[in-house]
PDB file of C-alpha atoms in Angstrom:
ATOM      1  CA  UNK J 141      76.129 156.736  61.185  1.00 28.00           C
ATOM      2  CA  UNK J 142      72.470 156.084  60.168  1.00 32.00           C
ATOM      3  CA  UNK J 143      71.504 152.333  58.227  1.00 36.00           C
ATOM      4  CA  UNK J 144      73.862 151.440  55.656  1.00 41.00           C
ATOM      5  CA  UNK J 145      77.290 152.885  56.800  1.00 45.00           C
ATOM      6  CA  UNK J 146      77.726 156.852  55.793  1.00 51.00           C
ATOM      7  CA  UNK J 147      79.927 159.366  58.364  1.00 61.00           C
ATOM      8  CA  UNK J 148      79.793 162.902  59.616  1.00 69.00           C
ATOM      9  CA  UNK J 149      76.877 165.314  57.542  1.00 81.00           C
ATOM     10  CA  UNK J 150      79.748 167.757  55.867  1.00 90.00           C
ATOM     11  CA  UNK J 151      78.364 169.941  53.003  1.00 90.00           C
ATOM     12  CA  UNK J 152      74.827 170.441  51.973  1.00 92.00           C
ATOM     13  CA  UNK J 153      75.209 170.893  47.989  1.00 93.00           C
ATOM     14  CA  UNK J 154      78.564 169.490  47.261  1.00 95.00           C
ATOM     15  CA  UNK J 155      80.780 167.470  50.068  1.00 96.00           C
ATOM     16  CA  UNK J 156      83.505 169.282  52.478  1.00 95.00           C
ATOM     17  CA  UNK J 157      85.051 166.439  53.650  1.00 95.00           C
ATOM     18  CA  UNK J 158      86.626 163.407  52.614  1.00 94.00           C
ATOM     19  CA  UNK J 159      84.797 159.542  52.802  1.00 94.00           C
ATOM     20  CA  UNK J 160      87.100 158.343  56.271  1.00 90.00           C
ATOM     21  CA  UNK J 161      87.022 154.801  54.179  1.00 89.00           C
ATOM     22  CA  UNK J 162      90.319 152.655  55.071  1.00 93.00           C
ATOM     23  CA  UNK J 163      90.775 150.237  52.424  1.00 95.00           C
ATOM     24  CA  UNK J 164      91.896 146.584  54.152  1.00 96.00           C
ATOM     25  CA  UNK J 165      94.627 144.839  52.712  1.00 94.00           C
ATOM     26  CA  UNK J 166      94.046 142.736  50.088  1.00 95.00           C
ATOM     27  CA  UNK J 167      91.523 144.353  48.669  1.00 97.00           C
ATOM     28  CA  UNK J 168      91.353 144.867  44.609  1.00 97.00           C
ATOM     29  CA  UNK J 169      91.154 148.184  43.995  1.00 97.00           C
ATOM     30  CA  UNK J 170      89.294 150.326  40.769  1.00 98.00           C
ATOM     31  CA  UNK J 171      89.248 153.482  42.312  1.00 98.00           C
ATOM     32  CA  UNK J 172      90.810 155.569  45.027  1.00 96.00           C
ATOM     33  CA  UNK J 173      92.990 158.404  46.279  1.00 89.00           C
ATOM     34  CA  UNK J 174      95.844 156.621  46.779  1.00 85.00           C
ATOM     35  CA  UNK J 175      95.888 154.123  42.991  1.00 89.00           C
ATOM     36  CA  UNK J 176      93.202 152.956  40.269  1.00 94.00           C
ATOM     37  CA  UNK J 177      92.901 150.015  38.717  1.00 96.00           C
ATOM     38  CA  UNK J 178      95.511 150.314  35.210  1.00 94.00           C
ATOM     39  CA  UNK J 179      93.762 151.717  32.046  1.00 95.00           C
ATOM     40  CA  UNK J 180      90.646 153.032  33.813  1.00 97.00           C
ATOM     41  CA  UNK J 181      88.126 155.446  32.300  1.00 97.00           C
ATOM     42  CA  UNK J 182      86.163 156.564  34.983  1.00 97.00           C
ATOM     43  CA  UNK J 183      83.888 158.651  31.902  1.00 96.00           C
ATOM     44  CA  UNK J 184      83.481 156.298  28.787  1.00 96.00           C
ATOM     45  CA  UNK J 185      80.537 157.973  26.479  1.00 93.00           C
ATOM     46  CA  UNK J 186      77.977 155.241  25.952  1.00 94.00           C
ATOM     47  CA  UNK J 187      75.710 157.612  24.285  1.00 92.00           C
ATOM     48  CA  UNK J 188      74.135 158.899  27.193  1.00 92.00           C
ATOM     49  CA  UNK J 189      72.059 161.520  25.951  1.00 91.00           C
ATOM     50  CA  UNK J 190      72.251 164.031  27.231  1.00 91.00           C
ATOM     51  CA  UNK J 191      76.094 163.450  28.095  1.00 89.00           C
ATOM     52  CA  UNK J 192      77.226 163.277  31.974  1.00 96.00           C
ATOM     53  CA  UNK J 193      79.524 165.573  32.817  1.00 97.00           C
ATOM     54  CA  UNK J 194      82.111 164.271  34.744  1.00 97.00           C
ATOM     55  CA  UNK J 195      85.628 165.087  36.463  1.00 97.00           C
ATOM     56  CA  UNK J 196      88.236 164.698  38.650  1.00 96.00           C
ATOM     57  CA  UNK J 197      87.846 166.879  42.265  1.00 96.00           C
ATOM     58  CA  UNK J 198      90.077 167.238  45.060  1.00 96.00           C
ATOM     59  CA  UNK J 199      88.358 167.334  48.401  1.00 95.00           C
ATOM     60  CA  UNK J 200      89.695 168.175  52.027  1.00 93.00           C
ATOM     61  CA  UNK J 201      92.788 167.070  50.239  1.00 94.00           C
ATOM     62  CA  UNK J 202      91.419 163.910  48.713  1.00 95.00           C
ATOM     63  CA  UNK J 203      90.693 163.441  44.855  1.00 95.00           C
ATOM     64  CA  UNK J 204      86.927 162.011  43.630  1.00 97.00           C
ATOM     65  CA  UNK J 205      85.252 161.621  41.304  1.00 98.00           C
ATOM     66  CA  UNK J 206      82.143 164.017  40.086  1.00 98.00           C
ATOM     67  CA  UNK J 207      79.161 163.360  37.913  1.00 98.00           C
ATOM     68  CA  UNK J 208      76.499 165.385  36.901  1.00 98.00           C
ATOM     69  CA  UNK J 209      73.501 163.445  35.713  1.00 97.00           C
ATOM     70  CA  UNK J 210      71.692 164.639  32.939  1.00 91.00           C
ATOM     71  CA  UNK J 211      71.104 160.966  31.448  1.00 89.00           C
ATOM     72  CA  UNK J 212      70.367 158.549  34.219  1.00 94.00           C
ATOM     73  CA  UNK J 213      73.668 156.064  33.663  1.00 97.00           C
ATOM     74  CA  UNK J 214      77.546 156.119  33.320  1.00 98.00           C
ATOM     75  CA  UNK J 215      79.829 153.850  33.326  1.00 97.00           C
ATOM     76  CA  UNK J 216      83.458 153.434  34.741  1.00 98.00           C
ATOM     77  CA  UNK J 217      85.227 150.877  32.202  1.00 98.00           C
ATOM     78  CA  UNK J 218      88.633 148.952  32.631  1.00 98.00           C
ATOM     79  CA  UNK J 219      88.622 146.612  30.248  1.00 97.00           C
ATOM     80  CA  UNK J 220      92.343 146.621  29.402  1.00 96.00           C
ATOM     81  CA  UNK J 221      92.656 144.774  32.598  1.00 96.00           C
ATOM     82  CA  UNK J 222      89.874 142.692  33.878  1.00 97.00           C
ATOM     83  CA  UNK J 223      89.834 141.517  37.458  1.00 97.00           C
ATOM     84  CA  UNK J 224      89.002 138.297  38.891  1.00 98.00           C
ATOM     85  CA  UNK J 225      87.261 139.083  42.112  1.00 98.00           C
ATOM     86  CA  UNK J 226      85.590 135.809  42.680  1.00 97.00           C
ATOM     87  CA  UNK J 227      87.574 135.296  45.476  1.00 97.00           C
ATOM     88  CA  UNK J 228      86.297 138.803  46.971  1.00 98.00           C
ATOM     89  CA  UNK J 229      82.916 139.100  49.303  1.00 98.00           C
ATOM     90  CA  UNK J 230      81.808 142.254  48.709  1.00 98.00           C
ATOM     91  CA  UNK J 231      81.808 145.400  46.714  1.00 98.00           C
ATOM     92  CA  UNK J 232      82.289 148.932  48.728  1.00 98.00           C
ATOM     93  CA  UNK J 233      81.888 152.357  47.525  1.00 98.00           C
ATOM     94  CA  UNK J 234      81.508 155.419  48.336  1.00 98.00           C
ATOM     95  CA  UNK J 235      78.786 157.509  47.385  1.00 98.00           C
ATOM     96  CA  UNK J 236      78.044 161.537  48.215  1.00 98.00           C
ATOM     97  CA  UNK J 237      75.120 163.554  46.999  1.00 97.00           C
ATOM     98  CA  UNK J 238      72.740 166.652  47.715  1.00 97.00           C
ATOM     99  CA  UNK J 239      70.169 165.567  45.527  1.00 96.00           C
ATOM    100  CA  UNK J 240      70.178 161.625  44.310  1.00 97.00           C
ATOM    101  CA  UNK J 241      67.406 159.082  46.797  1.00 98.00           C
ATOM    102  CA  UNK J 242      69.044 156.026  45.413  1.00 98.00           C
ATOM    103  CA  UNK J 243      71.725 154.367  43.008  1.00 98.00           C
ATOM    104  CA  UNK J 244      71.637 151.328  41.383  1.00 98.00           C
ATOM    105  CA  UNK J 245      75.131 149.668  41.024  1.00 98.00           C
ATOM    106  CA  UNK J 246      75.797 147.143  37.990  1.00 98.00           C
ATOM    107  CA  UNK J 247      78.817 144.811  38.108  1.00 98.00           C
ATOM    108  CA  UNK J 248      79.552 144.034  34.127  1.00 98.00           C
ATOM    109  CA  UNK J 249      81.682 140.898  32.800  1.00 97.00           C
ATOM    110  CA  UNK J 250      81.534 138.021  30.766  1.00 95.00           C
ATOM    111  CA  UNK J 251      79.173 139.643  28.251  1.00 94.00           C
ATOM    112  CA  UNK J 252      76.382 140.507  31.353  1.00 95.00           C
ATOM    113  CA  UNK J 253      75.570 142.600  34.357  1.00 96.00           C
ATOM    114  CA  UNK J 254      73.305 142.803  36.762  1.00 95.00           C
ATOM    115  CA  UNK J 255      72.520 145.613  39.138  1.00 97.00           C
ATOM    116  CA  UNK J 256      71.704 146.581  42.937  1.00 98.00           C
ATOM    117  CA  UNK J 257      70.068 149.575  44.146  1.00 98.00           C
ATOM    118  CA  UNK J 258      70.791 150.953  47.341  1.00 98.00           C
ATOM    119  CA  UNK J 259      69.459 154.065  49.300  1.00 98.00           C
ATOM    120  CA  UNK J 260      71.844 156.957  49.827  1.00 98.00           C
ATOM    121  CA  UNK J 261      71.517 159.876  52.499  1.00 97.00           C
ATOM    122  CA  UNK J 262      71.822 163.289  51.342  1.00 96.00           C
ATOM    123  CA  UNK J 263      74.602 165.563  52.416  1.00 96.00           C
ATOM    124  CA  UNK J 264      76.772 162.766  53.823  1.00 95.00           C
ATOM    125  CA  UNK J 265      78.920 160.275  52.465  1.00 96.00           C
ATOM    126  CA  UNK J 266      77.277 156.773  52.224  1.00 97.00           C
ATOM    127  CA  UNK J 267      79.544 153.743  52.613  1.00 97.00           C
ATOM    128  CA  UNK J 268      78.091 151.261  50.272  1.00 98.00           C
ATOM    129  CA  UNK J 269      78.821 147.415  50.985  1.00 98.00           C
ATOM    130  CA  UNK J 270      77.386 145.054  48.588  1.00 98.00           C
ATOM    131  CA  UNK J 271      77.640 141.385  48.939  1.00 98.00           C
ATOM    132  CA  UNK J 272      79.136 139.772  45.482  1.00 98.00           C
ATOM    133  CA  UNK J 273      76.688 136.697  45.967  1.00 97.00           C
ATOM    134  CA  UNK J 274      73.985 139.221  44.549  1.00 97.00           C
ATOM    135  CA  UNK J 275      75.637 139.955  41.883  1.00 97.00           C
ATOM    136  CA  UNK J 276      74.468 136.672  40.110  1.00 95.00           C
ATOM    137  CA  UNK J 277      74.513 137.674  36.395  1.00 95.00           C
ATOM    138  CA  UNK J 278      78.033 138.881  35.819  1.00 96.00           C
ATOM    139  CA  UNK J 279      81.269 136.731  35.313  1.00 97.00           C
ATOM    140  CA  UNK J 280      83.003 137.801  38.757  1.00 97.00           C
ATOM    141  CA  UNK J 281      86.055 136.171  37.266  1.00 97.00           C
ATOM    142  CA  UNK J 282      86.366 138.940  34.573  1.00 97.00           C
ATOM    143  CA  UNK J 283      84.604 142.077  35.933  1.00 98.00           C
ATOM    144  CA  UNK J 284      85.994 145.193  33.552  1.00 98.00           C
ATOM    145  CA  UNK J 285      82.988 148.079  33.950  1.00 98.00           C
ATOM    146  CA  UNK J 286      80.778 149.016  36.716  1.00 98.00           C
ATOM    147  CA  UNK J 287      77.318 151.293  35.915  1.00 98.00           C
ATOM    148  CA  UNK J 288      76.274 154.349  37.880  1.00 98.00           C
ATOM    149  CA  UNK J 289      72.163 154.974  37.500  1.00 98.00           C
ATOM    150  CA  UNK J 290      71.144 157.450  39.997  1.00 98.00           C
ATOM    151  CA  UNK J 291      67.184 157.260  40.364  1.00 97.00           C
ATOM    152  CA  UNK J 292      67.076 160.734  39.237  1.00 96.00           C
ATOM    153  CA  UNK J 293      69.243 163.491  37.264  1.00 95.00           C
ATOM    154  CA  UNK J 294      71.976 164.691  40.065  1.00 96.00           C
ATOM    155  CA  UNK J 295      75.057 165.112  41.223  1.00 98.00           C
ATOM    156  CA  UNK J 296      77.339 162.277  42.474  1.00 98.00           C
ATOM    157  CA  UNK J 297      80.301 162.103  44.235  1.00 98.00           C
ATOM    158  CA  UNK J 298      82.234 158.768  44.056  1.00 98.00           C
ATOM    159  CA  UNK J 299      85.341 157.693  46.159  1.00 97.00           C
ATOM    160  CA  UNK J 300      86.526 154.236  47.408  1.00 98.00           C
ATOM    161  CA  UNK J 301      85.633 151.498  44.453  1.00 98.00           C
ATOM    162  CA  UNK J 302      87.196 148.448  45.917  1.00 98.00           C
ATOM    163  CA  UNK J 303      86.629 144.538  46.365  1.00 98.00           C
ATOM    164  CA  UNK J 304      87.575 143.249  50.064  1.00 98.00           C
ATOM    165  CA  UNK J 305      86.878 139.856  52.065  1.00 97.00           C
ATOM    166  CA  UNK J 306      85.879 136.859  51.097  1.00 95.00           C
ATOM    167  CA  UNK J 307      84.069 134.894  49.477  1.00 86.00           C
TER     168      UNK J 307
END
């Protein structure tokens, strides 16, 4: 794969394969195929304006999550159940787009967030690791919403939200 993870290229304007992501043991899950995190709304309305469309897609046999930016942030919010991942080392997801140059990833608990921006690779999926220690702002202890802010209006496709490792 090229810098920062990704696999096979497999679609040029919307993904034909599934992100080959194995989720280790252990790990505390938000989002995947297989479970989600309980009371999770992967498309609260935060008054984006205008709204992101977003929904539910089954790829190669493998739901994910769609999102078609028209304002530049959404969120993905379970805070019925917040999770204590300060025990965890590192945030993955996994990210597919046609059209996006980079994402910016907030963490949000305890009242604050903080974000990291990464650079994705169009027309594969990126497998994004990001070390917790940067995440310096947010109470790790209580995380209940990530943010999605693609650097410009696109599509995203988003599989594999999980905390692994540790600390």
């Amino acid at each position: 794969g090229s810098a920062g993870g990704g696999g096979a290229a497999c679609g040029t304007t919307a993904p034909t394969c599934a992100p080959t992501t194995t989720i280790p043991a252990g790990s505390t899950v938000i989002y995947s195929d297989a479970s989600s995190v309980a009371g999770i709304d992967t498309a609260p309305v935060w008054g984006q304006s205008p709204p992101v469309v977003a929904s539910e897609v089954t790829i190669a046999g493998n739901k994910s999550l769609k999102y078609v930016f028209g304002a530049l942030y959404q969120g993905i919010d379970w805070a019925g159940s917040p999770q204590n991942v300060s025990t965890k080392g590192t945030l993955h997801l996994d990210v597919w787009t046609a059209d996006v140059a980079s994402l910016k990833v907030s963490l949000i608990g305890g009242g604050s967030e903080n974000g990291i921006t990464k650079t994705l690779t169009a027309g594969r999926w990126n497998s994004l690791d990001i070390p917790l220690n940067q995440y310096t702002s947010p109470n790790l202890a209580a995380i209940i919403q990530m943010k999605l802010e693609p650097n410009v209006a696109g599509t995203l496709y988003v599989d594999n939200i999980y905390f692994y490792g540790t600390a």
